[in-house]
Coordinates of C-alpha atoms and ligand atoms in Angstrom, one line a residue:
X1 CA -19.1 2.5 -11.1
X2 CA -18.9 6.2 -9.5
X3 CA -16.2 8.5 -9.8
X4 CA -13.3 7.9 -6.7
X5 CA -13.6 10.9 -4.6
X6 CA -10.6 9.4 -2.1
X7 CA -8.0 6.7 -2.3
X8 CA -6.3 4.9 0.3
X9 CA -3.0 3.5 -0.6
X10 CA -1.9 0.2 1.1
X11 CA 1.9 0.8 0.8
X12 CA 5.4 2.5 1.4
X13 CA 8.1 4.5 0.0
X14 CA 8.0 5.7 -3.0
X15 CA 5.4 3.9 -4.8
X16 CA 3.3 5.3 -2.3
X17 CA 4.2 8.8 -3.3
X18 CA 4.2 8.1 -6.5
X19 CA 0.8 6.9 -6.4
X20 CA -0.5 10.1 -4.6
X21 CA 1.0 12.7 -6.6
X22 CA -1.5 11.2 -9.6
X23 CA -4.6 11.5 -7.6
X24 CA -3.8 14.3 -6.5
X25 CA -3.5 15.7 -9.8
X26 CA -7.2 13.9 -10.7
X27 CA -8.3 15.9 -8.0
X28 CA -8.6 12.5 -5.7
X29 CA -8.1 13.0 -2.1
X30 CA -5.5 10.9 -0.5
X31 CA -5.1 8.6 2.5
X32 CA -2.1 7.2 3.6
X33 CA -1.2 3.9 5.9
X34 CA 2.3 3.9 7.6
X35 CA 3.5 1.5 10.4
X36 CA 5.6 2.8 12.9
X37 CA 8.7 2.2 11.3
X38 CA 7.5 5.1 8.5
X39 CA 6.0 7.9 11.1
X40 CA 8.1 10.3 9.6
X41 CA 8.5 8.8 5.7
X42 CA 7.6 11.4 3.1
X43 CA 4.4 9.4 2.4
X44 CA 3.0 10.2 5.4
X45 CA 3.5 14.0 5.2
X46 CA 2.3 13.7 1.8
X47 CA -1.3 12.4 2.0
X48 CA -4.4 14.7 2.9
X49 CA -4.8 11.6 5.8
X50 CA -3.0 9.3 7.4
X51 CA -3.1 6.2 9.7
X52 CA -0.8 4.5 11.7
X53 CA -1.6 0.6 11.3
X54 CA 0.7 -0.3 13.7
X55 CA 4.2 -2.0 14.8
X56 CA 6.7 -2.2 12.5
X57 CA 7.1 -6.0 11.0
X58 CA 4.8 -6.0 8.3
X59 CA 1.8 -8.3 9.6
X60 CA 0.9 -5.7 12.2
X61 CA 0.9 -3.3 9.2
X62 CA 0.9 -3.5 5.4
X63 CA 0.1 -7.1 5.3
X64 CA -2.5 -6.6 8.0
X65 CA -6.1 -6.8 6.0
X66 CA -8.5 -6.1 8.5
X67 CA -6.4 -3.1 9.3
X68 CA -6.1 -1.5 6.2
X69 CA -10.2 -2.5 5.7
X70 CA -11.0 -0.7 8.9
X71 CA -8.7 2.6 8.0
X72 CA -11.0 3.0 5.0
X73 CA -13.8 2.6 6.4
X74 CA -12.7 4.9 9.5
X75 CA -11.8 7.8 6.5
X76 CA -14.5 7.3 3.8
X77 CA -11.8 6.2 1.4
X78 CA -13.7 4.8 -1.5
X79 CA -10.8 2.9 -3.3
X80 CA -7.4 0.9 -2.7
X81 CA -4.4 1.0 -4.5
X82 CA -2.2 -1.9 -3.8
X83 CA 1.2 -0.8 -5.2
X84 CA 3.2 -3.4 -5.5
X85 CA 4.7 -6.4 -3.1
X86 CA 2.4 -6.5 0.0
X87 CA -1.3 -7.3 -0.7
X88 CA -0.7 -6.1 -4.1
X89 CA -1.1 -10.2 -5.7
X90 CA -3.4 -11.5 -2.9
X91 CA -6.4 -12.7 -4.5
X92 CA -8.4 -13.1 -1.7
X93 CA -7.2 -9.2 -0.5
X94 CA -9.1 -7.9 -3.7
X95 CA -12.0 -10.4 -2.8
X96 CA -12.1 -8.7 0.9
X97 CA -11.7 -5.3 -0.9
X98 CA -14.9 -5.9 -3.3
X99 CA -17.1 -7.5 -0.8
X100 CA -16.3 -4.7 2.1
X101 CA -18.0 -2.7 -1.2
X102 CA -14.9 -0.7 -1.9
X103 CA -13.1 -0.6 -5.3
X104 CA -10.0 -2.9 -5.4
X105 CA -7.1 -0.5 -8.0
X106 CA -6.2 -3.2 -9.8
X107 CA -7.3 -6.8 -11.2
X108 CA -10.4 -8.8 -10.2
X109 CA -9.6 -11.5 -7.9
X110 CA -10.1 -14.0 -10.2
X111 CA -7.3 -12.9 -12.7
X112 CA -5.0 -12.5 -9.8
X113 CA -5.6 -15.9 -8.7
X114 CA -5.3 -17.8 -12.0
X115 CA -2.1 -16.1 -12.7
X116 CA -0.7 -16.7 -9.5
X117 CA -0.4 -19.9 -10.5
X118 CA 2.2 -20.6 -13.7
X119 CA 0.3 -23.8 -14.6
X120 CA -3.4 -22.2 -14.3
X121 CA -1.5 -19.6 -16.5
X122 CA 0.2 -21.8 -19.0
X123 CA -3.1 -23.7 -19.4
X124 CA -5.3 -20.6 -20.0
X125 CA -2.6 -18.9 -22.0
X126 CA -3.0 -22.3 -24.2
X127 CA -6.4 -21.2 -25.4
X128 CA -4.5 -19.0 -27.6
X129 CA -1.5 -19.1 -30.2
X130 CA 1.2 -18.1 -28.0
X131 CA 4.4 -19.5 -27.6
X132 CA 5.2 -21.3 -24.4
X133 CA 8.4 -23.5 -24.0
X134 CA 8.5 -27.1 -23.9
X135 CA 7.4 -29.1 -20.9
X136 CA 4.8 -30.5 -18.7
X137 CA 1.6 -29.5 -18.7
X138 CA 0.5 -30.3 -15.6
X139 CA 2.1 -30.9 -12.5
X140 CA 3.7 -34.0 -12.1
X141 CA 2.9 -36.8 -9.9
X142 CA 4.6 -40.0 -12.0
X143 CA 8.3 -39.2 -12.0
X144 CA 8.7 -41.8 -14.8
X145 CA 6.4 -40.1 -16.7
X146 CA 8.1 -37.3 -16.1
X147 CA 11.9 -38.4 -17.0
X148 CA 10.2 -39.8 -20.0
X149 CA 8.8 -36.1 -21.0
X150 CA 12.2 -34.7 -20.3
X151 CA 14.2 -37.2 -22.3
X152 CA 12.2 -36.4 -25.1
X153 CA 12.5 -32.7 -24.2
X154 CA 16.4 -32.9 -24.2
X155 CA 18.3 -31.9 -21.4
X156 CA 18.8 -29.8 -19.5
X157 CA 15.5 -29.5 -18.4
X158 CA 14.3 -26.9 -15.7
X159 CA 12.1 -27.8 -12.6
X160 CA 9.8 -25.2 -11.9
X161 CA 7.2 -24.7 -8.9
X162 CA 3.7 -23.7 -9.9
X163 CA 3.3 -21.2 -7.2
X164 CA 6.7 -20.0 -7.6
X165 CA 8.4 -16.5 -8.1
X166 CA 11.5 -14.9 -7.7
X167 CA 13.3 -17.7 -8.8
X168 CA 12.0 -20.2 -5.9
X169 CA 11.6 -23.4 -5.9
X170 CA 13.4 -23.8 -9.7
X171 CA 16.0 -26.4 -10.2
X172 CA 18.4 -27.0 -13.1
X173 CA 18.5 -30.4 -14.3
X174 CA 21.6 -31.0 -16.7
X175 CA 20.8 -35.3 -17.1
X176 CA 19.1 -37.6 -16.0
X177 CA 21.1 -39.3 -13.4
X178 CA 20.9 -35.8 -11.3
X179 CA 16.5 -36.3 -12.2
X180 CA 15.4 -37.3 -8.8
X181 CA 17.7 -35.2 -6.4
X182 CA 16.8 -32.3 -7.7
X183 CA 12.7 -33.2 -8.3
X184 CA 13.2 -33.9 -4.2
X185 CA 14.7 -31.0 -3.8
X186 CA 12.4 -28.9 -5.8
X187 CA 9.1 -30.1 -4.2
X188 CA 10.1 -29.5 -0.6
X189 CA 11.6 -26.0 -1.5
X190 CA 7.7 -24.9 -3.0
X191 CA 6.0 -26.7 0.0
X192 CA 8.4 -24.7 2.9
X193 CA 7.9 -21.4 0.9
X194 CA 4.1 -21.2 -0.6
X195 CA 3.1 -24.3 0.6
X196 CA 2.5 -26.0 -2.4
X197 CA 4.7 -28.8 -3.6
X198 CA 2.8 -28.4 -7.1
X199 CA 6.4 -28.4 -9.6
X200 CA 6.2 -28.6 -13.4
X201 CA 8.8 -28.9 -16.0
X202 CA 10.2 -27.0 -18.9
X203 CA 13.2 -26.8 -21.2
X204 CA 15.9 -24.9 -19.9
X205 CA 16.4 -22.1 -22.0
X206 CA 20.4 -21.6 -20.9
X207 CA 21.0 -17.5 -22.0
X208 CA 17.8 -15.7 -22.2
X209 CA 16.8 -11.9 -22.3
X210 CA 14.1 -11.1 -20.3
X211 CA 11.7 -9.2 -22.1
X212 CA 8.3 -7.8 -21.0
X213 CA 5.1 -6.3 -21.9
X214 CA 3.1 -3.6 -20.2
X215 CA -0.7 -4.1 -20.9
X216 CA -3.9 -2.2 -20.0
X217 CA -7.2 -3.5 -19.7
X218 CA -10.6 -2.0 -19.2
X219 CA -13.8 -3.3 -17.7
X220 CA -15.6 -3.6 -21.3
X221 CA -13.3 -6.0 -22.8
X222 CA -10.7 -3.5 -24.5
X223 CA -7.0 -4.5 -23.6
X224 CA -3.8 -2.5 -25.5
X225 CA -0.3 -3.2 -24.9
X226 CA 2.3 -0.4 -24.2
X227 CA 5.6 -2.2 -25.3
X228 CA 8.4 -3.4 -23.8
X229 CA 10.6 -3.6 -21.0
X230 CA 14.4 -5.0 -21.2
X231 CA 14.7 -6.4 -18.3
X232 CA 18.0 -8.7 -18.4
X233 CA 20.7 -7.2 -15.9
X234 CA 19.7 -8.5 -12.5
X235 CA 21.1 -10.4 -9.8
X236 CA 19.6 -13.6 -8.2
X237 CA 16.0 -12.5 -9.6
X238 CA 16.3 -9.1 -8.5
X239 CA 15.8 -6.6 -11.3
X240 CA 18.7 -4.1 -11.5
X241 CA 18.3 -2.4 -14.4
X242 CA 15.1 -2.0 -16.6
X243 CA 15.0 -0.4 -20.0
X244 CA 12.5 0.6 -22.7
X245 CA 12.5 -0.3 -25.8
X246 CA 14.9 -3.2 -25.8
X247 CA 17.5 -3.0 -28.3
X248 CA 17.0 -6.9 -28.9
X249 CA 13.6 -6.8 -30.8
X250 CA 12.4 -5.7 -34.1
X251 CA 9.7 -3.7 -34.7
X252 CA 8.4 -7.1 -36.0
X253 CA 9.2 -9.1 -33.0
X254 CA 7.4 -6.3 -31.1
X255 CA 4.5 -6.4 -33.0
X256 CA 4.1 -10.2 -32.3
X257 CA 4.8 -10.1 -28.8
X258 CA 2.3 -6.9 -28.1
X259 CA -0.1 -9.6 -29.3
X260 CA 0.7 -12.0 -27.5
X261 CA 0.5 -10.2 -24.2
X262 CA -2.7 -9.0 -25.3
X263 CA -4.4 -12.5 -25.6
X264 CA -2.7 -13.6 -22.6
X265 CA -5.1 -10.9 -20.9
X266 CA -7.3 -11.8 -22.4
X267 CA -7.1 -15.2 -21.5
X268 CA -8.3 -14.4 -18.0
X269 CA -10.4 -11.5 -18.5
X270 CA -8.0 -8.9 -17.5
X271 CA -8.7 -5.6 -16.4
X272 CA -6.0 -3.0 -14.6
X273 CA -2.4 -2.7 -16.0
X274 CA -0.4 -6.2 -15.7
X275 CA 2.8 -7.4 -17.4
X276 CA 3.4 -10.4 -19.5
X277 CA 6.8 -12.2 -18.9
X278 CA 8.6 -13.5 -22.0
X279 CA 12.2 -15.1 -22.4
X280 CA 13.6 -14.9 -25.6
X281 CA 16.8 -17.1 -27.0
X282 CA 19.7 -16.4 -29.1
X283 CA 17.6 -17.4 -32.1
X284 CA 15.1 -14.6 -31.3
X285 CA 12.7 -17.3 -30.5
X286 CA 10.8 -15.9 -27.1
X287 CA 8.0 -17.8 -25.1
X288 CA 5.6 -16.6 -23.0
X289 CA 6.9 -17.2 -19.3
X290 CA 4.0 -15.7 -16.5
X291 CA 1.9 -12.8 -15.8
X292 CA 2.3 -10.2 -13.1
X293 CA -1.5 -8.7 -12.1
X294 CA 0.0 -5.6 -10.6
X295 CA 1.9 -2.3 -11.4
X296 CA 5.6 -3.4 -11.5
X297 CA 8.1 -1.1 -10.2
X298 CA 9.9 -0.2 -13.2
X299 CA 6.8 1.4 -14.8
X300 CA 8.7 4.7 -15.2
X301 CA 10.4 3.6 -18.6
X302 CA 7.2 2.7 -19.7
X303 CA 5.8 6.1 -18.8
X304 CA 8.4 8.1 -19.9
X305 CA 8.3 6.1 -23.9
X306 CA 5.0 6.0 -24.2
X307 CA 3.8 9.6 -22.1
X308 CA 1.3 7.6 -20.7
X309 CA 0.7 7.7 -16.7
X310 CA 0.0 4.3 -15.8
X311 CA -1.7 5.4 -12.3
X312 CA -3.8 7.6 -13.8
X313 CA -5.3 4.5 -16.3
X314 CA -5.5 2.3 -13.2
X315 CA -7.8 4.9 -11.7
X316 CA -10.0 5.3 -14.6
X317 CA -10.2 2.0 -15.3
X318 CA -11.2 1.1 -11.8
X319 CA -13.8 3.8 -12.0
X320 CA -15.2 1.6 -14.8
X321 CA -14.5 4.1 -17.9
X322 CA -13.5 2.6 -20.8
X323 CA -10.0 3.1 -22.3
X324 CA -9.5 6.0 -24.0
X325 CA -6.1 5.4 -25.8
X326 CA -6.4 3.0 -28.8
X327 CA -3.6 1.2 -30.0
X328 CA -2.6 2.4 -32.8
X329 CA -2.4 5.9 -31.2
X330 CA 0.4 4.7 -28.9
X331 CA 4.0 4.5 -30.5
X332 CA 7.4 4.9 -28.8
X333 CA 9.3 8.2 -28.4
X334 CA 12.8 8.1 -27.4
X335 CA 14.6 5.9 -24.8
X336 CA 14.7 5.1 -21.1
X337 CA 16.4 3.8 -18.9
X338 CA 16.1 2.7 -15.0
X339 CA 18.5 1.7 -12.5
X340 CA 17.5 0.3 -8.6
X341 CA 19.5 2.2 -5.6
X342 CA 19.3 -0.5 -3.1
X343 CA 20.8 0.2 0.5
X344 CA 23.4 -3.2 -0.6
X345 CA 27.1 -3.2 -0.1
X346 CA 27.8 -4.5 -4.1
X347 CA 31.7 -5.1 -3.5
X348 CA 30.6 -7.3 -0.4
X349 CA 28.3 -9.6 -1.7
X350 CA 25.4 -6.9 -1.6
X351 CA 24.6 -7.4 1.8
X352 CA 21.7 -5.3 2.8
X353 CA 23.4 -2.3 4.7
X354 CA 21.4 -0.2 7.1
X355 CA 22.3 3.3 8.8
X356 CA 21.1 6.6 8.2
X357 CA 21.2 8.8 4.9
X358 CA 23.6 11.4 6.2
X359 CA 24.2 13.1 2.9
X360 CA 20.9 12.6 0.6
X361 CA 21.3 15.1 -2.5
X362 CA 19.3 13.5 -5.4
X363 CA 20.8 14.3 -9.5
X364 CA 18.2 16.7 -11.8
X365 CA 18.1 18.3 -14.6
X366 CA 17.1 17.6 -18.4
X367 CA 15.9 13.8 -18.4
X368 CA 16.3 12.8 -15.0
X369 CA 13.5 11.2 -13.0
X370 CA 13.7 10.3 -9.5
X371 CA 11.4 7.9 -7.4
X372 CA 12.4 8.0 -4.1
X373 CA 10.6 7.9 -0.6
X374 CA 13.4 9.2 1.5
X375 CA 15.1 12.3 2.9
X376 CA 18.3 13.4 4.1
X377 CA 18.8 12.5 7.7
X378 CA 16.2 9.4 7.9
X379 CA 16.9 6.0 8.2
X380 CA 16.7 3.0 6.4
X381 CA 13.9 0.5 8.2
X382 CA 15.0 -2.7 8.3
X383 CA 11.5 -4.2 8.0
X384 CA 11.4 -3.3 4.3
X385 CA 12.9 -4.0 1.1
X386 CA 16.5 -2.0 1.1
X387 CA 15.9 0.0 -2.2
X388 CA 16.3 3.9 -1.6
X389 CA 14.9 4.9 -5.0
X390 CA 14.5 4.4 -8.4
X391 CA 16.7 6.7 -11.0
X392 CA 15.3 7.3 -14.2
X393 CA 16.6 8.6 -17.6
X394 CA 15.5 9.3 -21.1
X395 CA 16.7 10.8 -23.8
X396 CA 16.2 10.9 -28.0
X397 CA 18.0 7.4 -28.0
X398 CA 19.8 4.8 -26.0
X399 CA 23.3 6.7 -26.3
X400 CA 21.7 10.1 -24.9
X401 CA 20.0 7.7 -21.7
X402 CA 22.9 5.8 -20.5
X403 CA 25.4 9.2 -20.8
X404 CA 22.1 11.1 -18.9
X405 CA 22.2 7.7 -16.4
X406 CA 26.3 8.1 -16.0
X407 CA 25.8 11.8 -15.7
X408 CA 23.3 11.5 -13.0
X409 CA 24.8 8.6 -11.2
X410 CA 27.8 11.0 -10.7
X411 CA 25.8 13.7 -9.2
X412 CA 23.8 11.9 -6.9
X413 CA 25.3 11.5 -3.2
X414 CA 24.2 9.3 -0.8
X415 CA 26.6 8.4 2.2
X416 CA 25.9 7.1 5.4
X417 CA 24.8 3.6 3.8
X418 CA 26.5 1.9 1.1
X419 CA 24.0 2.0 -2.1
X420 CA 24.1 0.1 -5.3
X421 CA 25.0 3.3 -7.4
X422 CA 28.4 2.1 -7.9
X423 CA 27.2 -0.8 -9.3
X424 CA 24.5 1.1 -11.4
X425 CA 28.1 2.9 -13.0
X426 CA 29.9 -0.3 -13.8
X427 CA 26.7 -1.3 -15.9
X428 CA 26.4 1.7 -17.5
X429 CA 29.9 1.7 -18.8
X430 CA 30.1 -1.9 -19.6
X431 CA 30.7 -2.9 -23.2
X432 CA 28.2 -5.6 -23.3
X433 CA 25.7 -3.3 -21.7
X434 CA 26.3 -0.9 -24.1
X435 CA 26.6 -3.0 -27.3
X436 CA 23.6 -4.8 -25.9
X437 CA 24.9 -8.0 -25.9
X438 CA 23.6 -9.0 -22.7
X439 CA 21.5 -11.6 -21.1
X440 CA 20.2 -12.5 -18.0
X441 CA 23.8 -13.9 -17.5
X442 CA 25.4 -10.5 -17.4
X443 CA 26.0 -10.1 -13.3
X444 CA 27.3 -13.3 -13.1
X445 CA 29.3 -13.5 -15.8
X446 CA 31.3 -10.0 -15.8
X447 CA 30.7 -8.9 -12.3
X448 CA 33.5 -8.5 -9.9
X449 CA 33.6 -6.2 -6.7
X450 CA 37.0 -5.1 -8.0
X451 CA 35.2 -3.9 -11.3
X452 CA 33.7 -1.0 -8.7
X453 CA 35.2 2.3 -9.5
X454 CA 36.6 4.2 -6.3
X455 CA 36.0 7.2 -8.1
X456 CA 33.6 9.7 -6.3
X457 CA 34.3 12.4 -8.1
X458 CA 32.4 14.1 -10.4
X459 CA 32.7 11.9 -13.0
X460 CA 35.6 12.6 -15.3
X461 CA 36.7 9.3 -15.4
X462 CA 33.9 7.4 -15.8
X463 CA 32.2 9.6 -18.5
X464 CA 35.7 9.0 -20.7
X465 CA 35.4 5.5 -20.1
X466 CA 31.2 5.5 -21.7
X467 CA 32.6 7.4 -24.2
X468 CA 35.1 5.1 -25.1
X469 CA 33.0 2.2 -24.8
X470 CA 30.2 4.1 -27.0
X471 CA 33.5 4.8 -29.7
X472 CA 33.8 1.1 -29.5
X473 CA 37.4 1.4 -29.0
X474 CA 38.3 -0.4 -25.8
X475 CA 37.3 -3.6 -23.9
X476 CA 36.1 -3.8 -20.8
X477 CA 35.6 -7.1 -20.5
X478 CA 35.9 -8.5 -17.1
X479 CA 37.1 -12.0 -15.8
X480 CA 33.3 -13.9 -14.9
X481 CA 32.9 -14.9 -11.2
X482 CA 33.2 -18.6 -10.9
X483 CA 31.2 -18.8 -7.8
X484 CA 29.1 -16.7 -5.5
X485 CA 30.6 -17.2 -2.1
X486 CA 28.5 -17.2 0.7
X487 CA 29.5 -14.1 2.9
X488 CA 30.4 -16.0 6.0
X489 CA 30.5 -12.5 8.2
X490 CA 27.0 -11.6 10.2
X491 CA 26.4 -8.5 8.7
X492 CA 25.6 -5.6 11.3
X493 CA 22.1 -5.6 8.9
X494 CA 21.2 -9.1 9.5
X495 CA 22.1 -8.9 13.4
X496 CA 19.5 -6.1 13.8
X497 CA 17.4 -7.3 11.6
X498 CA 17.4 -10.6 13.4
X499 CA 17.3 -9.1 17.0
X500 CA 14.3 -6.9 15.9
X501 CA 12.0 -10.1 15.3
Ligands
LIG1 C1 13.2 -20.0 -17.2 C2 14.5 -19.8 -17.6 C3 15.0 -20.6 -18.6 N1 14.3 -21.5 -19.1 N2 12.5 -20.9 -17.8 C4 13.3 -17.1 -13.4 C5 12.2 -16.7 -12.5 C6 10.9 -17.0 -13.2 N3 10.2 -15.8 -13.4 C7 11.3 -17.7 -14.5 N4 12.7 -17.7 -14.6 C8 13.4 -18.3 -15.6 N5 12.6 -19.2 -16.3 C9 13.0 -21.7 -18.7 N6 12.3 -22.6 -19.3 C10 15.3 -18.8 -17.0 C11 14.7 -18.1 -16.0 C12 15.5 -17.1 -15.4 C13 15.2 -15.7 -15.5 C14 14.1 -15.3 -16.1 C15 13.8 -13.9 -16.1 C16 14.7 -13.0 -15.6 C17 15.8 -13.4 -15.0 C18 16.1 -14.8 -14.9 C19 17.3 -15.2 -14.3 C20 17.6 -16.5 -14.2 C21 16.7 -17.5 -14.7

């Protein structure tokens, strides 16, 4: 394959820009897409060239295939990045991509498409020895069979849908009596939303951690894994806060898992950087959950462990060189840490908040990364996905990140809308947080909207209260939330966002 002499990149925000910046510094021109929602997004102003796809709502723009096809063709752009979200799983976009003879930045169809299905993924993962949890292997179409599978499974058992994500389409089953409800429930829930009632089962695994591997894999059959991502803390299947490593494995478990992920690429011929999902219980036992054929948002941990630039090895590997790190040259220095700034209201419910970013100053100094893909004084589309930016720390170890996190949170100022940040703060300073004795649980199960410091200042208060924590001398344990309420209240976001479709 020839060297890429120019890059369009089919996305937003600040993956977008982060994208750019690295072909930039290969020396790869740029082209950017924007709808026009994003006329004046930094993105735009960014790229060496830019085209307006069209109206707002993302079919008559990023999702918008023949679009994007004909704005490459329009510019010469030899290449696509996907990003993430949008096209960035769509099998049949990468087909388009490869037959319009351009180079598709990422997996080969094929890949994405088996993985996009957790049953096609369980079943080629099986090939290898990698540990999956209990359950079905197929999907089920005898519901006796079935109850008989989960009886001998043990309850409670966990409905899954095969074309599932984000946490759609899953149902907890605690007994049998409760079987058939939830089976119904399941099925229609994956035919409304991917249309496909295809659902599975598994054993529930009540308390996991969520851990997961960065891979790489080149086009002559060379795949390396890049370590871990802690990825526990988040609220109804939205990540919150990512870390690297994770404090919960040893270097042994590590070891193990790195090769798992690896023969899970393998398993579909993988090339392009991808992340293997695992769980892992209270016994350290993990299992192998899914594969995501696309660069995941909370790459900069990665990045910042390892010092490698995950764009730049998606470029080269899509220009067809082969990898040029080897395993055993790739070991972990220090410790990061990210947290998500979403435009959500977290002591009401974290209702997507819109407005403008009146006051936009972002944190710096030693350690700090931010990815952002805003400015002072624009707004907040409500087309999009509501995060602001991504807030990155790292430090020698864990201690030095989450004081460099607390630090920065402090300094940053948004106002205008209501952000996450707060949020971000009470994580940092929370005990199990800290004393990493968290699992995917953790939101649930200590958060509060009273738990939200009022303090804005410059961060006295809650840097005696991480210092405290990290002395091990006080408790911060909060009463768990019994139940999510509903917010009954339109928000103002979902009124516009409503009257704008
Ligand atoms: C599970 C599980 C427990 N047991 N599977 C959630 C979304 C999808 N990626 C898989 N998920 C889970 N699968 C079994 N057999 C718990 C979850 C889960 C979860 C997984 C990763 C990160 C956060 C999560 C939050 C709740 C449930």
């Amino acid at each position: 394959m020839p060297p890429i002499r120019k890059i369009l990149v089919a996305n937003r925000g600040e993956i977008a820009l982060r994208i750019m910046r690295t072909a930039r510094e290969m020396g790869i021109a740029t082209v950017a897409v924007y709808s026009e929602a994003d006329r004046t997004s930094p993105h735009v102003r960014y790229a060496d060239e830019a085209v307006c796809l069209g109206a707002a709502p993302s079919s008559e723009s990023y999702l918008n295939i023949d679009k994007i096809l004909k704005a490459c063709q329009d510019l010469h752009a030899d290449a696509i990045h996907p990003g993430y979200g949008f096209l960035s799983e769509n099998a049949g976009f990468a087909a388009r991509v490869r037959n319009a003879g351009l180079i598709f930045i990422g997996p080969s169809p094929e890949s994405i498409e088996i993985m996009g299905s957790k049953l096609a993924a369980k079943q080629a993962a099986s090939k290898y020895n990698i540990p999956m949890v209990p359950g079905t292997p197929d999907a089920i179409d005898d519901r006796d069979e079935a109850k008989q599978i989960a009886r001998g499974i043990g309850y409670p058992i966990l409905i899954k849908a095969s074309a599932g994500g984000g946490g759609k389409g899953m149902r907890v089953v605690e007994n049998e009596a409760e079987f058939d409800e939830q089976m119904d429930r399941a099925v229609s829930e994956a035919k409304a939303a991917f249309g496909d009632g295809s659902v599975f089962i598994e054993k529930y695994i009540t308390s996991p951690k969520h851990i997961e591997i960065q891979v790489l894999g080149d086009h002559h059959g060379n795949i390396i894994h890049l370590f871990e991502r802690e990825c526990s803390i988040q609220r109804r299947h939205q990540k919150v806060v990512e870390e690297a490593p994770s404090i919960s494995i040893t270097p042994e478990i590590r070891e193990e898992m790195g090769r798992c992920a690896v023969d899970v690429a393998r398993s579909c011929n993988y090339y392009g950087a991808g992340t293997v999902e695992f769980i892992m219980n209270e016994k350290k036992n993990f299992y192998f959950l899914e594969m995501n054929t696309r660069l995941q948002v909370e790459h900069p941990v990665t990045e910042m462990i390892t010092g490698v630039d995950l764009v730049k090895e998606m470029i080269l590997i899509a220009e067809g060189r082969p990898l040029a790190i080897a395993q055993e040259n790739l070991h972990i220095r220090g410790h990061a840490i990210e947290v998500r700034v979403y435009a959500e209201d977290a002591a009401n419910h974290f209702l997507p908040d819109i407005g403008t970013l009146h006051t936009y100053v972002k944190p710096d100094g030693n350690g700090v990364r931010v990815d952002d893909g805003f400015e002072q004084g624009m707004e907040i589309p409500i087309y999009y996905d509501p995060m602001i930016s991504k807030l990155i720390t790292y430090g020698e170890d864990r201690e030095t990140a989450i004081r460099k996190m607390t630090r920065a949170i402090d300094e940053y100022q948004i106002s205008g809308v209501q952000t996450t940040l707060s949020f971000c703060r009470f994580v940092m300073q929370h005990e199990a947080f800290v004393n990493g004795s968290f699992d995917t649980n953790f939101v649930s199960r200590y958060f509060h909207p009273d738990a939200l410091s009022t303090n804005t200042g410059h961060g006295e208060a809650s840097l005696a209260a991480v210092i405290s924590v990290l002395l091990n001398n006080t408790s911060t344990e909060q009463k768990p939330v019994q139940n999510e309420e509903v917010a009954v209240n339109a928000s103002k976001w979902k009124a516009r966002r409503f009257a704008a479709h």
